[in-house]
Amino acid sequence: METILLIYLFIIGLLLGSFFNVVGLRIPNNESIVKPRSHCTSCNRTLTAIDLVPVFSYIFLKGKCRTCGTKISAIYPLIELLTGLLFAFSFYKVGFNQELIVALAFVSLLMIITVSDIHYMLIPDKVLLFFLVILGIARVCSPVTPWWDSIIGAIVGFGLLALIAIVSKGGMGGGDIKLFFLIGLVLGTKETLLAFFLSTLIGAVIGGFGMLIGKIKRNKPIPFGPFIVIGSLMTYYYGDTIIEWYLTLF
Ligand SMILES: [Zn+2]
C-alpha cells in the first residue's frame, strides 16, 4: 500500500510539475494557463502527446524540439522530476494525513515560484494569493502548535524581509518579502527564521562559488527565489532535527 501511494504521488508530481512549468511561465505574462496549448517557443508548433510526457519526452527528444531542433531548457524536466520526487518524499516524511495537503501545496507553490523567478526574476502576486488561500485553509485543518504560531511566523517572515529590503535599499524583491509571509504561515516562527538563515547561507555559498568560477558577475542580480525554495524545503522536512542539533551545541 505504502509503495503504491509513493509511486502514485511521484507520477502525480511529474504531471503537475509539467503544469507548474506552464503556470510559472505564463502567469507573469498574464497569459491563460489553459489556452493556447503548449507550443514550441521557437517554431510555434503545438506540442503533441509525444512531446508532453514528463521527463521522458525531454530525454527521448534529446532536449530538442522535434520540428525545428531548437534546444529545450533543461529547467522543464528538472521541475517535473523535482516535483515528482518532492511529492513522494512529502508522503514518506509526513505520512497520509492532513499535513500531507500542506506539504503538497507548499511544494507546488515553491516549484511554480522557481520557474517564474528563474525565467523572469519575479514572483507573481497571483500565484502567492492563490496559495495564500490554499495554505491558509490547509493550515487551519492541520495547525502547527500552538496554532497562532502560523500567524506570528507569517508576520515575522514578512517583517524580517521587509526590514532587510529597507536597510539594503532594494536588495530584496517585493516578491521575496510576500513569499516569506506564506513561508511563515507554513513553518511557524522558529522555523521561518531557520529557513531565512539557510536561504541566505545557501545563496552566499552558491553565489560565491559562481563568482569564483566566473559564472556569476558581481553586479548582476541573481534570482534569490531558488535559494529560498531550498532553504524552506530543508526546514520543512528537517527543521526540527536541525534546531535540536543546533541546541546541543550549547
Ligand atoms: Zn520548434
Tab-separated table of C-alpha atoms and ligand atoms in Angstrom:
chain	number	residue	atom	x	y	z
A	1	MET	CA	0.000	0.000	0.000
A	2	GLU	CA	2.716	2.447	1.022
A	3	THR	CA	4.742	1.752	-2.097
A	4	ILE	CA	1.733	2.170	-4.364
A	5	LEU	CA	0.941	5.550	-2.812
A	6	LEU	CA	4.577	6.553	-3.128
A	7	ILE	CA	4.631	5.733	-6.850
A	8	TYR	CA	1.224	7.306	-7.321
A	9	LEU	CA	2.354	10.581	-5.749
A	10	PHE	CA	5.554	10.511	-7.803
A	11	ILE	CA	3.558	10.260	-11.037
A	12	ILE	CA	1.045	12.932	-9.956
A	13	GLY	CA	4.053	15.116	-9.135
A	14	LEU	CA	5.608	14.539	-12.573
A	15	LEU	CA	2.379	15.525	-14.305
A	16	LEU	CA	1.712	18.518	-12.080
A	17	GLY	CA	5.349	19.577	-12.453
A	18	SER	CA	4.739	19.801	-16.175
A	19	PHE	CA	1.724	22.013	-15.466
A	20	PHE	CA	3.734	24.128	-12.998
A	21	ASN	CA	6.190	24.933	-15.808
A	22	VAL	CA	3.284	26.310	-17.837
A	23	VAL	CA	1.871	28.244	-14.862
A	24	GLY	CA	5.239	29.701	-13.879
A	25	LEU	CA	5.953	30.816	-17.439
A	26	ARG	CA	2.533	32.178	-18.350
A	27	ILE	CA	1.137	33.858	-15.230
A	28	PRO	CA	3.802	36.623	-15.167
A	29	ASN	CA	2.813	37.498	-18.770
A	30	ASN	CA	-0.882	37.495	-17.866
A	31	GLU	CA	-1.463	34.641	-20.293
A	32	SER	CA	-4.130	31.990	-19.865
A	33	ILE	CA	-2.842	28.764	-18.334
A	34	VAL	CA	-5.188	26.574	-20.401
A	35	LYS	CA	-5.113	28.200	-23.841
A	36	PRO	CA	-3.328	28.044	-26.189
A	37	ARG	CA	-1.980	24.524	-25.801
A	38	SER	CA	1.762	24.267	-25.123
A	39	HIS	CA	3.849	25.054	-28.155
A	40	CYS	CA	7.497	25.332	-29.113
A	41	THR	CA	8.528	28.919	-28.349
A	42	SER	CA	10.749	28.906	-31.429
A	43	CYS	CA	8.679	27.387	-34.278
A	44	ASN	CA	5.247	27.649	-32.601
A	45	ARG	CA	4.316	24.036	-33.352
A	46	THR	CA	1.663	22.848	-30.893
A	47	LEU	CA	3.137	20.094	-28.765
A	48	THR	CA	1.544	16.661	-29.021
A	49	ALA	CA	1.363	13.776	-26.586
A	50	ILE	CA	4.850	12.587	-27.594
A	51	ASP	CA	6.357	15.932	-26.582
A	52	LEU	CA	4.469	16.146	-23.309
A	53	VAL	CA	5.393	13.022	-21.355
A	54	PRO	CA	7.150	14.451	-18.282
A	55	VAL	CA	10.940	13.948	-18.227
A	56	PHE	CA	10.827	11.099	-20.791
A	57	SER	CA	9.998	13.376	-23.731
A	58	TYR	CA	12.985	15.520	-22.906
A	59	ILE	CA	15.297	12.502	-22.787
A	60	PHE	CA	13.731	10.854	-25.832
A	61	LEU	CA	13.935	14.061	-27.904
A	62	LYS	CA	17.465	14.698	-26.596
A	63	GLY	CA	16.403	18.112	-25.305
A	64	LYS	CA	15.462	19.486	-28.725
A	65	CYS	CA	12.235	20.452	-30.499
A	66	ARG	CA	11.155	17.675	-32.903
A	67	THR	CA	10.456	20.087	-35.755
A	68	CYS	CA	12.932	22.945	-35.587
A	69	GLY	CA	15.674	21.408	-33.443
A	70	THR	CA	15.788	24.337	-31.007
A	71	LYS	CA	17.205	23.379	-27.630
A	72	ILE	CA	14.635	22.994	-24.874
A	73	SER	CA	15.621	24.344	-21.468
A	74	ALA	CA	16.640	21.618	-19.003
A	75	ILE	CA	14.624	23.511	-16.400
A	76	TYR	CA	11.428	21.853	-17.690
A	77	PRO	CA	12.335	18.229	-16.996
A	78	LEU	CA	14.129	19.260	-13.796
A	79	ILE	CA	10.986	20.884	-12.396
A	80	GLU	CA	8.937	17.813	-13.407
A	81	LEU	CA	11.347	15.394	-11.785
A	82	LEU	CA	11.780	17.528	-8.683
A	83	THR	CA	8.018	17.891	-8.207
A	84	GLY	CA	7.603	14.121	-8.568
A	85	LEU	CA	10.358	13.385	-6.075
A	86	LEU	CA	9.183	16.001	-3.575
A	87	PHE	CA	5.570	14.787	-3.728
A	88	ALA	CA	6.704	11.235	-2.993
A	89	PHE	CA	9.150	12.402	-0.334
A	90	SER	CA	6.443	14.507	1.343
A	91	PHE	CA	4.320	11.397	1.783
A	92	TYR	CA	7.316	9.446	3.075
A	93	LYS	CA	8.078	12.234	5.545
A	94	VAL	CA	4.676	13.335	6.864
A	95	GLY	CA	2.516	10.288	6.088
A	96	PHE	CA	-1.021	10.078	4.784
A	97	ASN	CA	-2.821	12.725	6.831
A	98	GLN	CA	-3.956	16.335	6.730
A	99	GLU	CA	-0.385	17.617	6.902
A	100	LEU	CA	0.249	15.999	3.507
A	101	ILE	CA	-2.054	18.612	1.943
A	102	VAL	CA	0.087	21.368	3.443
A	103	ALA	CA	3.244	19.650	2.182
A	104	LEU	CA	1.967	19.130	-1.371
A	105	ALA	CA	0.594	22.670	-1.608
A	106	PHE	CA	3.857	24.064	-0.252
A	107	VAL	CA	5.922	22.076	-2.770
A	108	SER	CA	3.598	23.196	-5.580
A	109	LEU	CA	3.937	26.853	-4.633
A	110	LEU	CA	7.715	26.597	-4.426
A	111	MET	CA	8.054	24.838	-7.794
A	112	ILE	CA	5.941	27.458	-9.630
A	113	ILE	CA	7.928	30.227	-7.995
A	114	THR	CA	11.204	28.623	-9.028
A	115	VAL	CA	10.064	28.641	-12.666
A	116	SER	CA	8.928	32.286	-12.591
A	117	ASP	CA	11.935	33.517	-10.692
A	118	ILE	CA	14.471	31.745	-12.915
A	119	HIS	CA	12.800	32.941	-16.128
A	120	TYR	CA	11.687	36.445	-15.181
A	121	MET	CA	13.318	37.229	-11.820
A	122	LEU	CA	9.903	37.758	-10.332
A	123	ILE	CA	7.407	36.029	-8.084
A	124	PRO	CA	3.854	36.648	-9.346
A	125	ASP	CA	1.267	38.065	-6.906
A	126	LYS	CA	-1.471	35.918	-8.450
A	127	VAL	CA	0.377	32.733	-7.526
A	128	LEU	CA	1.084	33.987	-3.998
A	129	LEU	CA	-2.540	34.996	-3.489
A	130	PHE	CA	-3.851	31.661	-4.750
A	131	PHE	CA	-1.589	29.727	-2.390
A	132	LEU	CA	-2.299	32.092	0.499
A	133	VAL	CA	-5.880	30.816	0.362
A	134	ILE	CA	-4.926	27.150	-0.137
A	135	LEU	CA	-2.204	27.098	2.516
A	136	GLY	CA	-4.357	29.152	4.880
A	137	ILE	CA	-7.147	26.580	4.720
A	138	ALA	CA	-4.693	23.664	4.867
A	139	ARG	CA	-3.041	25.139	7.971
A	140	VAL	CA	-6.410	25.536	9.678
A	141	CYS	CA	-7.043	21.809	9.078
A	142	SER	CA	-3.530	20.840	10.147
A	143	PRO	CA	-2.332	23.537	12.564
A	144	VAL	CA	1.154	23.987	13.995
A	145	THR	CA	1.455	24.044	17.793
A	146	PRO	CA	0.384	26.460	19.069
A	147	TRP	CA	-1.914	27.272	16.138
A	148	TRP	CA	-1.298	31.031	16.309
A	149	ASP	CA	2.409	30.484	15.685
A	150	SER	CA	1.488	30.332	11.989
A	151	ILE	CA	0.242	33.912	12.152
A	152	ILE	CA	3.239	35.148	14.150
A	153	GLY	CA	5.530	33.269	11.742
A	154	ALA	CA	3.904	34.955	8.759
A	155	ILE	CA	4.269	38.410	10.318
A	156	VAL	CA	7.866	37.767	11.399
A	157	GLY	CA	8.810	36.392	7.960
A	158	PHE	CA	7.242	39.314	6.134
A	159	GLY	CA	8.628	41.872	8.600
A	160	LEU	CA	12.153	40.484	8.582
A	161	LEU	CA	12.425	40.594	4.776
A	162	ALA	CA	10.747	43.999	4.556
A	163	LEU	CA	13.277	45.299	7.067
A	164	ILE	CA	16.160	43.889	5.023
A	165	ALA	CA	14.691	45.426	1.861
A	166	ILE	CA	14.593	48.827	3.561
A	167	VAL	CA	18.077	48.567	5.077
A	168	SER	CA	19.658	47.216	1.875
A	169	LYS	CA	17.707	49.713	-0.255
A	170	GLY	CA	16.076	47.210	-2.575
A	171	GLY	CA	18.407	44.217	-2.095
A	172	MET	CA	15.316	42.099	-1.525
A	173	GLY	CA	12.492	41.930	-4.059
A	174	GLY	CA	8.853	42.568	-3.181
A	175	GLY	CA	8.007	39.022	-4.244
A	176	ASP	CA	10.534	37.549	-1.814
A	177	ILE	CA	9.016	39.583	1.023
A	178	LYS	CA	5.470	38.417	0.287
A	179	LEU	CA	6.650	34.848	-0.215
A	180	PHE	CA	8.057	34.845	3.317
A	181	PHE	CA	4.597	35.661	4.651
A	182	LEU	CA	3.420	32.328	3.205
A	183	ILE	CA	6.519	30.513	4.387
A	184	GLY	CA	5.850	31.830	7.894
A	185	LEU	CA	2.290	30.560	7.708
A	186	VAL	CA	3.523	27.067	6.873
A	187	LEU	CA	6.578	26.866	9.120
A	188	GLY	CA	5.791	28.955	12.215
A	189	THR	CA	8.170	31.493	13.770
A	190	LYS	CA	11.243	29.479	14.753
A	191	GLU	CA	11.430	27.535	11.514
A	192	THR	CA	10.802	30.649	9.421
A	193	LEU	CA	13.896	32.201	10.928
A	194	LEU	CA	15.800	28.990	10.210
A	195	ALA	CA	14.512	28.962	6.607
A	196	PHE	CA	15.707	32.528	6.165
A	197	PHE	CA	19.103	31.714	7.639
A	198	LEU	CA	19.523	28.637	5.405
A	199	SER	CA	18.357	30.524	2.288
A	200	THR	CA	20.904	33.294	2.723
A	201	LEU	CA	23.627	30.808	3.641
A	202	ILE	CA	22.973	28.682	0.539
A	203	GLY	CA	22.678	31.845	-1.570
A	204	ALA	CA	26.005	33.129	-0.292
A	205	VAL	CA	27.784	29.793	-0.824
A	206	ILE	CA	26.401	29.214	-4.332
A	207	GLY	CA	26.710	32.894	-5.277
A	208	GLY	CA	30.295	32.997	-4.028
A	209	PHE	CA	31.163	29.804	-5.849
A	210	GLY	CA	29.510	31.142	-9.021
A	211	MET	CA	31.649	34.273	-8.882
A	212	LEU	CA	34.748	32.204	-8.223
A	213	ILE	CA	34.277	30.149	-11.373
A	214	GLY	CA	33.149	33.266	-13.272
A	215	LYS	CA	29.588	32.096	-13.914
A	216	ILE	CA	28.069	34.947	-11.909
A	217	LYS	CA	29.056	38.596	-12.282
A	218	ARG	CA	29.368	40.571	-9.077
A	219	ASN	CA	26.945	43.353	-10.015
A	220	LYS	CA	24.479	41.267	-11.943
A	221	PRO	CA	21.443	40.397	-9.825
A	222	ILE	CA	20.639	36.705	-9.452
A	223	PRO	CA	17.201	35.390	-8.508
A	224	PHE	CA	17.045	34.764	-4.760
A	225	GLY	CA	13.872	32.662	-5.080
A	226	PRO	CA	15.536	29.293	-5.722
A	227	PHE	CA	17.656	29.683	-2.578
A	228	ILE	CA	14.547	30.494	-0.555
A	229	VAL	CA	12.976	27.374	-2.030
A	230	ILE	CA	15.890	25.135	-0.998
A	231	GLY	CA	16.144	26.705	2.463
A	232	SER	CA	12.400	26.441	3.097
A	233	LEU	CA	12.126	22.838	1.959
A	234	MET	CA	15.117	21.778	4.048
A	235	THR	CA	13.437	23.472	7.003
A	236	TYR	CA	10.011	21.988	6.301
A	237	TYR	CA	11.380	18.439	6.222
A	238	TYR	CA	14.285	18.696	8.664
A	239	GLY	CA	13.712	21.881	10.707
A	240	ASP	CA	13.121	20.015	13.984
A	241	THR	CA	16.273	17.952	13.579
A	242	ILE	CA	18.388	20.969	12.626
A	243	ILE	CA	17.126	23.064	15.556
A	244	GLU	CA	17.643	20.167	18.010
A	245	TRP	CA	21.166	19.627	16.724
A	246	TYR	CA	21.877	23.347	16.980
A	247	LEU	CA	20.710	23.439	20.604
A	248	THR	CA	23.028	20.568	21.582
A	249	LEU	CA	25.951	22.834	20.654
A	250	PHE	CA	25.359	24.883	23.807
B	1	ZN	ZN	10.295	24.092	-32.529
